[in-house]
Amino acid sequence: MIVLGVESSCDETGLALYDTGRGLLAHALHSQVAMHEEYGGVVPELASRDHIRRAIPLLQETLKRADVAPADIDAIAYTQGPGLAGALLVGSSIACSLGLALDKPVLGVHHLEGHLLSPLLASDPPEFPFVALLVSGGHTQLMRVDGVGQYELLGETLDDAAGEAFDKSAKLLGLGYPGGPAISRLAEFGDPAAYKLPRPMLHSKDLNFSFSGLKTAVLTVVKNQGAANVCEQDKANIARGFVDAIVDVLVAKCVAALKQTGLKRLVIAGGVGANSQLRAALNAAAEKKRFRVYYPELEFCTDNGAMIAFAGAMRLSINPQAARRDYAFNVRPRWPLDELKIV
Ligand code: KG4
Ligand code: ZN
């Protein structure tokens, strides 16, 4: 079965073709980062318009790379939510129009389920069950995953998401958007002893997170110095203090989640999963505490069409009736993951 995946929930347009027999056939992606950079964040209306411009050329590129004809597609999976309403509407309407034109069934996919299952696209995928840490720009959640559609929320952020904390702190340091990769690179040059920033909820005895205080701590340091007086080395030191604090909390909660569930496999998903300091700390903890960590391929950490095609294919493998042929569509900008249960 060949599934076309369409992702457009935020600022990346992603198209992909996944074959349940042969694996990922091809994928193509356009990131709008450069377009949103001058505004310091994603401008929803611009995002929607750009998805319209990019989707069809990316589809043509994907079909060509995979050497697949439109008639060979068996089903079309698209991100139905959560995300920006306008952006989601673009991908959903394109996917449903294609379905109608090609006479193929369509299926709305949950964006976070795509992230959650993305490590299964790697060459050495984890077996179920596992604990998953979902760390993206909009979400920070620890889940127990027993299979496709079998997710139990173990803990989540009470305020900012980890990616949001990276982006907001980077902005305070005058770095561009999105700030995650920039603050991570800068931290490599920082002195870990210069700023000891708070580790929110490290000892909270549950699996929840809170990151808004950490961002405020960065703001306080910058203000106390006077923004104009923060030299490059100081910026690197603050970046280092921030990264060390957030990584400490994420790793400690992952270890606690493994302990609580008795599981030995940890999966990291979402954009912050690309962070090199987080990966190094998790690898060190895994060796010490004897568990195994699985990461998606770097290109599938951030938003992409491959994870949507894959999640759609997994759902259809379990329940072929999940796809529809009515082609009416609505989007779900807010959509709790635990509503996805397959029983
Ligand atoms: O999963 P994703 O592409 O989009 C959402 O669904 O939110 O995640 C984007 C987030 C952004 O906040 C970005 O700053 C962060 O992931 N990110 C990183 C890194 N690469 C992306 N954060 C820290 N270090 C990175 N290397
Ligand atoms: Zn995402």
mmCIF file of N, CA and C and ligand atoms in Angstrom, residues 7 9-12 82-83 111-112 115 134-139 161-168 170 176-185 242-243 246 269-278 298 300-304 307, ligand 1:
data_model
loop_
_atom_site.group_PDB
_atom_site.id
_atom_site.type_symbol
_atom_site.label_atom_id
_atom_site.label_comp_id
_atom_site.label_asym_id
_atom_site.label_seq_id
_atom_site.Cartn_x
_atom_site.Cartn_y
_atom_site.Cartn_z
ATOM 1 N N GLU A 7 1.944 17.383 5.028
ATOM 2 C CA GLU A 7 2.106 18.098 6.308
ATOM 3 C C GLU A 7 2.114 19.612 6.044
ATOM 4 N N SER A 9 1.120 21.894 9.103
ATOM 5 C CA SER A 9 0.509 22.409 10.333
ATOM 6 C C SER A 9 1.116 23.714 10.832
ATOM 7 N N CYS A 10 2.352 23.998 10.405
ATOM 8 C CA CYS A 10 2.987 25.220 10.923
ATOM 9 C C CYS A 10 3.783 25.896 9.806
ATOM 10 N N ASP A 11 5.106 25.846 9.868
ATOM 11 C CA ASP A 11 5.889 26.593 8.878
ATOM 12 C C ASP A 11 6.738 25.692 7.980
ATOM 13 N N GLU A 12 6.349 24.420 7.873
ATOM 14 C CA GLU A 12 7.011 23.541 6.917
ATOM 15 C C GLU A 12 5.956 22.872 6.043
ATOM 16 N N PRO A 82 -2.899 18.904 15.624
ATOM 17 C CA PRO A 82 -3.105 20.309 15.983
ATOM 18 C C PRO A 82 -2.124 21.194 15.217
ATOM 19 N N GLY A 83 -2.386 22.495 15.224
ATOM 20 C CA GLY A 83 -1.511 23.423 14.516
ATOM 21 C C GLY A 83 -2.257 24.715 14.212
ATOM 22 N N HIS A 111 -0.818 15.385 14.126
ATOM 23 C CA HIS A 111 0.576 15.782 13.928
ATOM 24 C C HIS A 111 1.520 15.145 14.965
ATOM 25 N N LEU A 112 1.062 15.089 16.207
ATOM 26 C CA LEU A 112 1.948 14.550 17.253
ATOM 27 C C LEU A 112 2.098 13.038 17.141
ATOM 28 N N HIS A 115 4.960 12.676 14.888
ATOM 29 C CA HIS A 115 6.247 12.824 15.609
ATOM 30 C C HIS A 115 6.548 11.579 16.439
ATOM 31 N N LEU A 134 8.081 13.774 23.803
ATOM 32 C CA LEU A 134 7.721 14.601 22.646
ATOM 33 C C LEU A 134 8.113 16.028 22.960
ATOM 34 N N VAL A 135 9.120 16.537 22.277
ATOM 35 C CA VAL A 135 9.584 17.891 22.586
ATOM 36 C C VAL A 135 9.618 18.724 21.306
ATOM 37 N N SER A 136 8.570 19.514 21.099
ATOM 38 C CA SER A 136 8.503 20.325 19.889
ATOM 39 C C SER A 136 8.314 21.791 20.274
ATOM 40 N N GLY A 137 7.998 22.608 19.247
ATOM 41 C CA GLY A 137 7.790 24.026 19.523
ATOM 42 C C GLY A 137 6.505 24.261 20.307
ATOM 43 N N GLY A 138 5.544 23.371 20.178
ATOM 44 C CA GLY A 138 4.255 23.578 20.829
ATOM 45 C C GLY A 138 3.948 22.599 21.950
ATOM 46 N N HIS A 139 4.726 21.524 22.061
ATOM 47 C CA HIS A 139 4.391 20.473 23.032
ATOM 48 C C HIS A 139 5.605 19.946 23.779
ATOM 49 N N ALA A 161 6.299 25.203 26.132
ATOM 50 C CA ALA A 161 6.908 23.962 25.626
ATOM 51 C C ALA A 161 8.424 24.154 25.599
ATOM 52 N N ALA A 162 9.154 23.040 25.548
ATOM 53 C CA ALA A 162 10.625 23.127 25.564
ATOM 54 C C ALA A 162 11.129 23.950 24.369
ATOM 55 N N GLY A 163 10.574 23.682 23.179
ATOM 56 C CA GLY A 163 11.004 24.417 21.986
ATOM 57 C C GLY A 163 10.702 25.910 22.116
ATOM 58 N N GLU A 164 9.563 26.195 22.727
ATOM 59 C CA GLU A 164 9.162 27.592 22.953
ATOM 60 C C GLU A 164 10.165 28.278 23.885
ATOM 61 N N ALA A 165 10.605 27.557 24.926
ATOM 62 C CA ALA A 165 11.595 28.108 25.865
ATOM 63 C C ALA A 165 12.905 28.383 25.128
ATOM 64 N N PHE A 166 13.303 27.456 24.248
ATOM 65 C CA PHE A 166 14.504 27.683 23.436
ATOM 66 C C PHE A 166 14.327 28.943 22.589
ATOM 67 N N ASP A 167 13.189 29.036 21.901
ATOM 68 C CA ASP A 167 12.966 30.153 20.974
ATOM 69 C C ASP A 167 12.881 31.488 21.707
ATOM 70 N N LYS A 168 12.158 31.511 22.850
ATOM 71 C CA LYS A 168 11.998 32.776 23.575
ATOM 72 C C LYS A 168 13.315 33.224 24.199
ATOM 73 N N ALA A 170 16.296 32.448 23.139
ATOM 74 C CA ALA A 170 17.174 32.863 22.038
ATOM 75 C C ALA A 170 16.836 34.287 21.613
ATOM 76 N N GLY A 176 18.391 34.728 16.123
ATOM 77 C CA GLY A 176 17.265 34.711 15.173
ATOM 78 C C GLY A 176 16.188 33.711 15.519
ATOM 79 N N TYR A 177 15.215 33.583 14.609
ATOM 80 C CA TYR A 177 14.132 32.606 14.756
ATOM 81 C C TYR A 177 14.323 31.500 13.733
ATOM 82 N N PRO A 178 14.078 30.207 14.031
ATOM 83 C CA PRO A 178 13.813 29.694 15.378
ATOM 84 C C PRO A 178 15.118 29.616 16.164
ATOM 85 N N GLY A 179 15.037 29.877 17.457
ATOM 86 C CA GLY A 179 16.260 30.063 18.230
ATOM 87 C C GLY A 179 16.923 28.789 18.722
ATOM 88 N N GLY A 180 16.189 27.655 18.667
ATOM 89 C CA GLY A 180 16.737 26.410 19.220
ATOM 90 C C GLY A 180 18.131 26.082 18.721
ATOM 91 N N PRO A 181 18.295 25.916 17.403
ATOM 92 C CA PRO A 181 19.624 25.558 16.894
ATOM 93 C C PRO A 181 20.673 26.625 17.218
ATOM 94 N N ALA A 182 20.288 27.918 17.165
ATOM 95 C CA ALA A 182 21.250 29.009 17.387
ATOM 96 C C ALA A 182 21.745 29.023 18.830
ATOM 97 N N ILE A 183 20.845 28.898 19.777
ATOM 98 C CA ILE A 183 21.237 28.947 21.189
ATOM 99 C C ILE A 183 22.069 27.703 21.532
ATOM 100 N N SER A 184 21.760 26.602 20.883
ATOM 101 C CA SER A 184 22.504 25.363 21.106
ATOM 102 C C SER A 184 23.951 25.512 20.612
ATOM 103 N N ARG A 185 24.108 26.094 19.411
ATOM 104 C CA ARG A 185 25.474 26.294 18.872
ATOM 105 C C ARG A 185 26.268 27.244 19.749
ATOM 106 N N PHE A 242 21.393 28.182 30.167
ATOM 107 C CA PHE A 242 20.026 27.820 29.783
ATOM 108 C C PHE A 242 19.958 26.374 29.284
ATOM 109 N N VAL A 243 20.843 26.030 28.353
ATOM 110 C CA VAL A 243 20.806 24.680 27.768
ATOM 111 C C VAL A 243 21.048 23.626 28.853
ATOM 112 N N ILE A 246 17.802 23.202 30.985
ATOM 113 C CA ILE A 246 16.658 22.535 30.329
ATOM 114 C C ILE A 246 16.983 21.064 30.052
ATOM 115 N N ALA A 269 11.158 12.433 20.275
ATOM 116 C CA ALA A 269 10.525 12.918 19.048
ATOM 117 C C ALA A 269 10.287 14.420 19.121
ATOM 118 N N GLY A 270 10.208 15.068 17.970
ATOM 119 C CA GLY A 270 9.954 16.511 17.914
ATOM 120 C C GLY A 270 11.242 17.292 17.710
ATOM 121 N N GLY A 271 11.084 18.547 17.304
ATOM 122 C CA GLY A 271 12.214 19.384 16.896
ATOM 123 C C GLY A 271 13.353 19.473 17.895
ATOM 124 N N VAL A 272 13.043 19.579 19.200
ATOM 125 C CA VAL A 272 14.105 19.712 20.202
ATOM 126 C C VAL A 272 14.929 18.414 20.294
ATOM 127 N N GLY A 273 14.362 17.334 19.778
ATOM 128 C CA GLY A 273 15.087 16.057 19.723
ATOM 129 C C GLY A 273 16.323 16.131 18.835
ATOM 130 N N ALA A 274 16.426 17.198 18.038
ATOM 131 C CA ALA A 274 17.618 17.381 17.192
ATOM 132 C C ALA A 274 18.766 17.978 18.006
ATOM 133 N N ASN A 275 18.475 18.421 19.230
ATOM 134 C CA ASN A 275 19.480 19.136 20.028
ATOM 135 C C ASN A 275 20.643 18.233 20.455
ATOM 136 N N SER A 276 21.842 18.682 20.145
ATOM 137 C CA SER A 276 23.016 17.827 20.372
ATOM 138 C C SER A 276 23.335 17.667 21.862
ATOM 139 N N GLN A 277 23.140 18.734 22.667
ATOM 140 C CA GLN A 277 23.422 18.606 24.101
ATOM 141 C C GLN A 277 22.438 17.644 24.770
ATOM 142 N N LEU A 278 21.173 17.700 24.329
ATOM 143 C CA LEU A 278 20.168 16.782 24.894
ATOM 144 C C LEU A 278 20.535 15.349 24.537
ATOM 145 N N LEU A 298 17.766 12.738 11.816
ATOM 146 C CA LEU A 298 17.740 14.191 12.074
ATOM 147 C C LEU A 298 16.718 14.915 11.201
ATOM 148 N N PHE A 300 13.974 13.955 10.205
ATOM 149 C CA PHE A 300 12.590 13.691 10.594
ATOM 150 C C PHE A 300 12.291 14.129 12.028
ATOM 151 N N CYS A 301 13.235 14.846 12.662
ATOM 152 C CA CYS A 301 12.967 15.388 14.002
ATOM 153 C C CYS A 301 11.997 16.555 13.896
ATOM 154 N N THR A 302 12.284 17.474 12.990
ATOM 155 C CA THR A 302 11.381 18.613 12.806
ATOM 156 C C THR A 302 10.269 18.196 11.834
ATOM 157 N N ASP A 303 9.322 19.112 11.614
ATOM 158 C CA ASP A 303 8.132 18.747 10.840
ATOM 159 C C ASP A 303 8.479 18.255 9.430
ATOM 160 N N ASN A 304 7.763 17.253 8.973
ATOM 161 C CA ASN A 304 8.025 16.669 7.661
ATOM 162 C C ASN A 304 6.816 15.849 7.214
ATOM 163 N N MET A 307 6.642 11.539 8.241
ATOM 164 C CA MET A 307 6.026 11.010 9.468
ATOM 165 C C MET A 307 4.498 10.957 9.337
HETATM 166 O O1 KG4 B 1 8.659 19.623 15.883
HETATM 167 P P1 KG4 B 1 8.935 20.969 15.349
HETATM 168 O O2 KG4 B 1 9.602 21.090 14.013
HETATM 169 O O3 KG4 B 1 7.633 21.825 15.196
HETATM 170 C C1 KG4 B 1 6.555 21.770 16.061
HETATM 171 O O4 KG4 B 1 5.683 20.888 15.845
HETATM 172 O O5 KG4 B 1 6.561 22.597 16.989
HETATM 173 O O6 KG4 B 1 9.786 21.718 16.471
HETATM 174 C C2 KG4 B 1 10.257 23.031 16.300
HETATM 175 C C3 KG4 B 1 10.986 23.442 17.571
HETATM 176 C C4 KG4 B 1 11.400 24.903 17.571
HETATM 177 O O7 KG4 B 1 11.023 25.456 18.814
HETATM 178 C C5 KG4 B 1 12.918 24.860 17.419
HETATM 179 O O8 KG4 B 1 13.576 25.935 18.062
HETATM 180 C C6 KG4 B 1 13.251 23.534 18.092
HETATM 181 O O9 KG4 B 1 12.207 22.675 17.705
HETATM 182 N N1 KG4 B 1 14.549 23.006 17.643
HETATM 183 C C7 KG4 B 1 15.613 22.907 18.452
HETATM 184 C C8 KG4 B 1 16.683 22.403 17.652
HETATM 185 N N2 KG4 B 1 16.194 22.206 16.382
HETATM 186 C C9 KG4 B 1 14.887 22.590 16.407
HETATM 187 N N3 KG4 B 1 15.773 23.184 19.750
HETATM 188 C C10 KG4 B 1 16.983 22.976 20.296
HETATM 189 N N4 KG4 B 1 18.047 22.522 19.601
HETATM 190 C C11 KG4 B 1 17.939 22.211 18.284
HETATM 191 N N5 KG4 B 1 18.989 21.747 17.612
#
